[in-house]
PDB file of C-alpha atoms in Angstrom:
ATOM      1  CA  MET A1212     101.042 -40.403 112.412  1.00  0.00           C
ATOM      2  CA  GLU A1213     101.541 -38.345 109.285  1.00  0.00           C
ATOM      3  CA  THR A1214     103.657 -35.210 109.307  1.00  0.00           C
ATOM      4  CA  LYS A1215     100.852 -33.261 107.646  1.00  0.00           C
ATOM      5  CA  THR A1216      98.454 -34.072 110.511  1.00  0.00           C
ATOM      6  CA  LYS A1217     101.066 -33.012 113.030  1.00  0.00           C
ATOM      7  CA  ASN A1218     101.676 -29.691 111.224  1.00  0.00           C
ATOM      8  CA  ASN A1219      97.949 -28.905 111.165  1.00  0.00           C
ATOM      9  CA  HIS A1220      97.372 -29.679 114.857  1.00  0.00           C
ATOM     10  CA  ILE A1221      95.994 -26.297 115.965  1.00  0.00           C
ATOM     11  CA  GLY A1222      96.190 -27.175 119.654  1.00  0.00           C
ATOM     12  CA  ARG A1223      99.929 -27.849 119.458  1.00  0.00           C
ATOM     13  CA  LYS A1224     100.434 -24.574 117.626  1.00  0.00           C
ATOM     14  CA  ILE A1225      98.518 -22.723 120.347  1.00  0.00           C
ATOM     15  CA  SER A1226     100.600 -24.458 122.995  1.00  0.00           C
ATOM     16  CA  ARG A1227     103.887 -23.612 121.290  1.00  0.00           C
ATOM     17  CA  ILE A1228     102.957 -19.958 120.719  1.00  0.00           C
ATOM     18  CA  ARG A1229     101.852 -19.700 124.357  1.00  0.00           C
ATOM     19  CA  GLU A1230     105.196 -21.136 125.489  1.00  0.00           C
ATOM     20  CA  LEU A1231     107.139 -18.782 123.217  1.00  0.00           C
ATOM     21  CA  ARG A1232     105.215 -15.857 124.717  1.00  0.00           C
ATOM     22  CA  GLY A1233     106.243 -17.045 128.194  1.00  0.00           C
ATOM     23  CA  MET A1234     102.640 -17.570 129.210  1.00  0.00           C
ATOM     24  CA  LYS A1235     101.361 -20.351 131.460  1.00  0.00           C
ATOM     25  CA  GLN A1236      98.134 -22.227 130.825  1.00  0.00           C
ATOM     26  CA  GLU A1237      96.661 -20.612 133.947  1.00  0.00           C
ATOM     27  CA  THR A1238      97.329 -17.133 132.570  1.00  0.00           C
ATOM     28  CA  LEU A1239      95.754 -17.970 129.211  1.00  0.00           C
ATOM     29  CA  ALA A1240      92.789 -19.482 131.048  1.00  0.00           C
ATOM     30  CA  GLU A1241      92.302 -16.229 132.994  1.00  0.00           C
ATOM     31  CA  GLU A1242      92.473 -14.207 129.772  1.00  0.00           C
ATOM     32  CA  LEU A1243      89.828 -16.424 128.187  1.00  0.00           C
ATOM     33  CA  GLY A1244      87.659 -16.713 131.307  1.00  0.00           C
ATOM     34  CA  ILE A1245      87.898 -20.504 131.355  1.00  0.00           C
ATOM     35  CA  SER A1246      89.622 -23.128 133.502  1.00  0.00           C
ATOM     36  CA  GLN A1247      93.203 -24.301 133.078  1.00  0.00           C
ATOM     37  CA  GLN A1248      91.812 -27.751 132.232  1.00  0.00           C
ATOM     38  CA  ALA A1249      89.798 -26.205 129.388  1.00  0.00           C
ATOM     39  CA  VAL A1250      92.985 -24.626 127.999  1.00  0.00           C
ATOM     40  CA  SER A1251      94.684 -28.022 128.245  1.00  0.00           C
ATOM     41  CA  ASN A1252      91.793 -29.550 126.297  1.00  0.00           C
ATOM     42  CA  ILE A1253      92.103 -26.863 123.607  1.00  0.00           C
ATOM     43  CA  GLU A1254      95.844 -27.500 123.303  1.00  0.00           C
ATOM     44  CA  ASN A1255      95.196 -31.228 122.928  1.00  0.00           C
ATOM     45  CA  SER A1256      92.575 -30.656 120.221  1.00  0.00           C
ATOM     46  CA  GLU A1257      93.580 -31.051 116.611  1.00  0.00           C
ATOM     47  CA  ASN A1258      90.891 -28.586 115.521  1.00  0.00           C
ATOM     48  CA  VAL A1259      89.461 -25.551 117.313  1.00  0.00           C
ATOM     49  CA  ASP A1260      86.310 -23.745 116.225  1.00  0.00           C
ATOM     50  CA  ASP A1261      86.832 -20.336 114.615  1.00  0.00           C
ATOM     51  CA  ALA A1262      85.219 -18.286 117.406  1.00  0.00           C
ATOM     52  CA  LYS A1263      87.352 -19.908 120.112  1.00  0.00           C
ATOM     53  CA  LEU A1264      90.457 -19.629 117.901  1.00  0.00           C
ATOM     54  CA  GLU A1265      89.822 -15.879 117.511  1.00  0.00           C
ATOM     55  CA  GLN A1266      89.584 -15.503 121.316  1.00  0.00           C
ATOM     56  CA  VAL A1267      92.778 -17.500 121.870  1.00  0.00           C
ATOM     57  CA  ALA A1268      94.613 -15.512 119.190  1.00  0.00           C
ATOM     58  CA  LYS A1269      93.573 -12.228 120.800  1.00  0.00           C
ATOM     59  CA  ALA A1270      94.687 -13.445 124.245  1.00  0.00           C
ATOM     60  CA  LEU A1271      98.063 -14.529 122.805  1.00  0.00           C
ATOM     61  CA  GLY A1272      98.509 -11.260 120.934  1.00  0.00           C
ATOM     62  CA  VAL A1273      98.575 -12.850 117.487  1.00  0.00           C
ATOM     63  CA  THR A1274      96.128 -13.243 114.630  1.00  0.00           C
ATOM     64  CA  LYS A1275      93.995 -16.295 113.945  1.00  0.00           C
ATOM     65  CA  GLU A1276      95.916 -16.743 110.692  1.00  0.00           C
ATOM     66  CA  GLY A1277      99.162 -16.500 112.649  1.00  0.00           C
ATOM     67  CA  ILE A1278      98.137 -19.527 114.681  1.00  0.00           C
ATOM     68  CA  GLU A1279      96.877 -21.449 111.652  1.00  0.00           C
ATOM     69  CA  ASN A1280     100.063 -20.788 109.643  1.00  0.00           C
ATOM     70  CA  PHE A1281     102.543 -21.152 112.524  1.00  0.00           C
ATOM     71  CA  SER A1282     105.424 -23.566 112.039  1.00  0.00           C
ATOM     72  CA  GLU A1283     108.636 -24.088 113.984  1.00  0.00           C
ATOM     73  CA  GLU A1284     110.604 -24.436 110.749  1.00  0.00           C
ATOM     74  CA  SER A1285     109.544 -21.077 109.342  1.00  0.00           C
ATOM     75  CA  MET A1286     110.202 -19.422 112.697  1.00  0.00           C
ATOM     76  CA  ILE A1287     113.744 -20.834 112.813  1.00  0.00           C
ATOM     77  CA  ASN A1288     114.365 -19.758 109.216  1.00  0.00           C
ATOM     78  CA  TYR A1289     113.117 -16.257 110.048  1.00  0.00           C
ATOM     79  CA  PHE A1290     115.521 -15.866 112.968  1.00  0.00           C
ATOM     80  CA  ASN A1291     118.423 -17.354 111.020  1.00  0.00           C
ATOM     81  CA  THR A1292     118.206 -14.478 108.520  1.00  0.00           C
ATOM     82  CA  PHE A1293     119.477 -12.131 111.250  1.00  0.00           C
ATOM     83  CA  ASN A1294     122.860 -13.885 111.255  1.00  0.00           C
ATOM     84  CA  GLU A1295     123.695 -13.705 107.549  1.00  0.00           C
ATOM     85  CA  LYS A1296     126.315 -10.939 107.931  1.00  0.00           C
ATOM     86  CA  VAL A1297     127.986 -12.463 110.997  1.00  0.00           C
ATOM     87  CA  SER A1298     131.092 -14.528 110.373  1.00  0.00           C
ATOM     88  CA  SER A1299     131.650 -17.773 112.234  1.00  0.00           C
ATOM     89  CA  SER A1300     134.981 -16.598 113.705  1.00  0.00           C
ATOM     90  CA  ASN A1301     133.638 -13.473 115.423  1.00  0.00           C
ATOM     91  CA  PHE A1302     130.492 -11.466 115.953  1.00  0.00           C
ATOM     92  CA  GLY A1303     131.240  -9.034 113.160  1.00  0.00           C
ATOM     93  CA  HIS A1304     132.922  -5.638 113.406  1.00  0.00           C
ATOM     94  CA  ASN A1305     129.597  -3.906 114.183  1.00  0.00           C
ATOM     95  CA  ALA A1306     129.240  -5.779 117.463  1.00  0.00           C
ATOM     96  CA  THR A1307     132.559  -4.863 119.053  1.00  0.00           C
ATOM     97  CA  CYS A1308     132.459  -3.717 122.649  1.00  0.00           C
ATOM     98  CA  THR A1309     132.763   0.095 122.904  1.00  0.00           C
ATOM     99  CA  PHE A1310     133.276   0.214 126.674  1.00  0.00           C
ATOM    100  CA  ASN A1311     135.288  -1.574 129.303  1.00  0.00           C
ATOM    101  CA  PRO A1312     133.004  -3.991 131.183  1.00  0.00           C
ATOM    102  CA  LEU A1313     135.166  -3.655 134.304  1.00  0.00           C
ATOM    103  CA  ASP A1314     134.620   0.105 134.291  1.00  0.00           C
ATOM    104  CA  LYS A1315     130.875  -0.483 134.177  1.00  0.00           C
ATOM    105  CA  LEU A1316     131.140  -2.961 137.044  1.00  0.00           C
ATOM    106  CA  VAL A1317     133.126  -0.519 139.184  1.00  0.00           C
ATOM    107  CA  GLU A1318     130.657   2.245 138.312  1.00  0.00           C
ATOM    108  CA  ALA A1319     127.746   0.071 139.408  1.00  0.00           C
ATOM    109  CA  TYR A1320     129.587  -0.813 142.614  1.00  0.00           C
ATOM    110  CA  GLU A1321     130.165   2.859 143.403  1.00  0.00           C
ATOM    111  CA  GLU A1322     126.512   3.699 142.774  1.00  0.00           C
ATOM    112  CA  ASN A1323     125.438   0.880 145.100  1.00  0.00           C
ATOM    113  CA  LYS A1324     127.889   2.075 147.743  1.00  0.00           C
ATOM    114  CA  LYS A1325     126.476   5.625 147.599  1.00  0.00           C
ATOM    115  CA  LEU A1326     122.931   4.287 147.770  1.00  0.00           C
ATOM    116  CA  TYR A1327     123.817   2.148 150.793  1.00  0.00           C
ATOM    117  CA  GLU A1328     125.427   5.142 152.527  1.00  0.00           C
ATOM    118  CA  ARG A1329     122.284   7.229 151.952  1.00  0.00           C
ATOM    119  CA  LEU A1330     120.148   4.393 153.305  1.00  0.00           C
ATOM    120  CA  VAL A1331     122.297   4.082 156.439  1.00  0.00           C
ATOM    121  CA  GLN A1332     122.152   7.854 156.959  1.00  0.00           C
ATOM    122  CA  ALA A1333     118.357   7.819 156.618  1.00  0.00           C
ATOM    123  CA  GLU A1334     118.154   5.081 159.249  1.00  0.00           C
ATOM    124  CA  LYS A1335     120.435   7.065 161.576  1.00  0.00           C
ATOM    125  CA  ASP A1336     118.205  10.111 161.106  1.00  0.00           C
ATOM    126  CA  LYS A1337     115.141   8.031 161.951  1.00  0.00           C
ATOM    127  CA  VAL A1338     116.741   6.675 165.107  1.00  0.00           C
ATOM    128  CA  ALA A1339     117.789  10.169 166.185  1.00  0.00           C
ATOM    129  CA  TYR A1340     114.273  11.487 165.576  1.00  0.00           C
ATOM    130  CA  LEU A1341     112.680   8.618 167.563  1.00  0.00           C
ATOM    131  CA  GLU A1342     115.133   9.134 170.430  1.00  0.00           C
ATOM    132  CA  LYS A1343     114.209  12.824 170.438  1.00  0.00           C
ATOM    133  CA  LEU A1344     110.507  11.943 170.618  1.00  0.00           C
ATOM    134  CA  ILE A1345     111.048   9.562 173.527  1.00  0.00           C
ATOM    135  CA  LYS A1346     112.922  12.153 175.624  1.00  0.00           C
TER     136      LYS A1346
END
């Protein structure tokens, strides 16, 4: 199989974009009003007619041209540009931690403790109210 054929396989591009969006075939099928098997058939098709491609693009939240021009290589190159200013030895001086993670953990623990105490008190109030109703 030629690389060019593989790169122009619209169904594979649809499948990959769907996966990157965290969407299952069943969800895409619901959006399109078709069966999951029909979505599978589309993703296995090398070519998809323009009207169906427009519907799929809309359901995936991209443009038809976005699907047609999609490539893993260009996507990887795009995301690699975000790391140009980061050195390999550290995460750069702009990404230093400005708080103590342990303090945040203790703070979260204290908030949970207070929430639990309020929940227990609410349950005690309910029990007292029900006991009052019974008597």
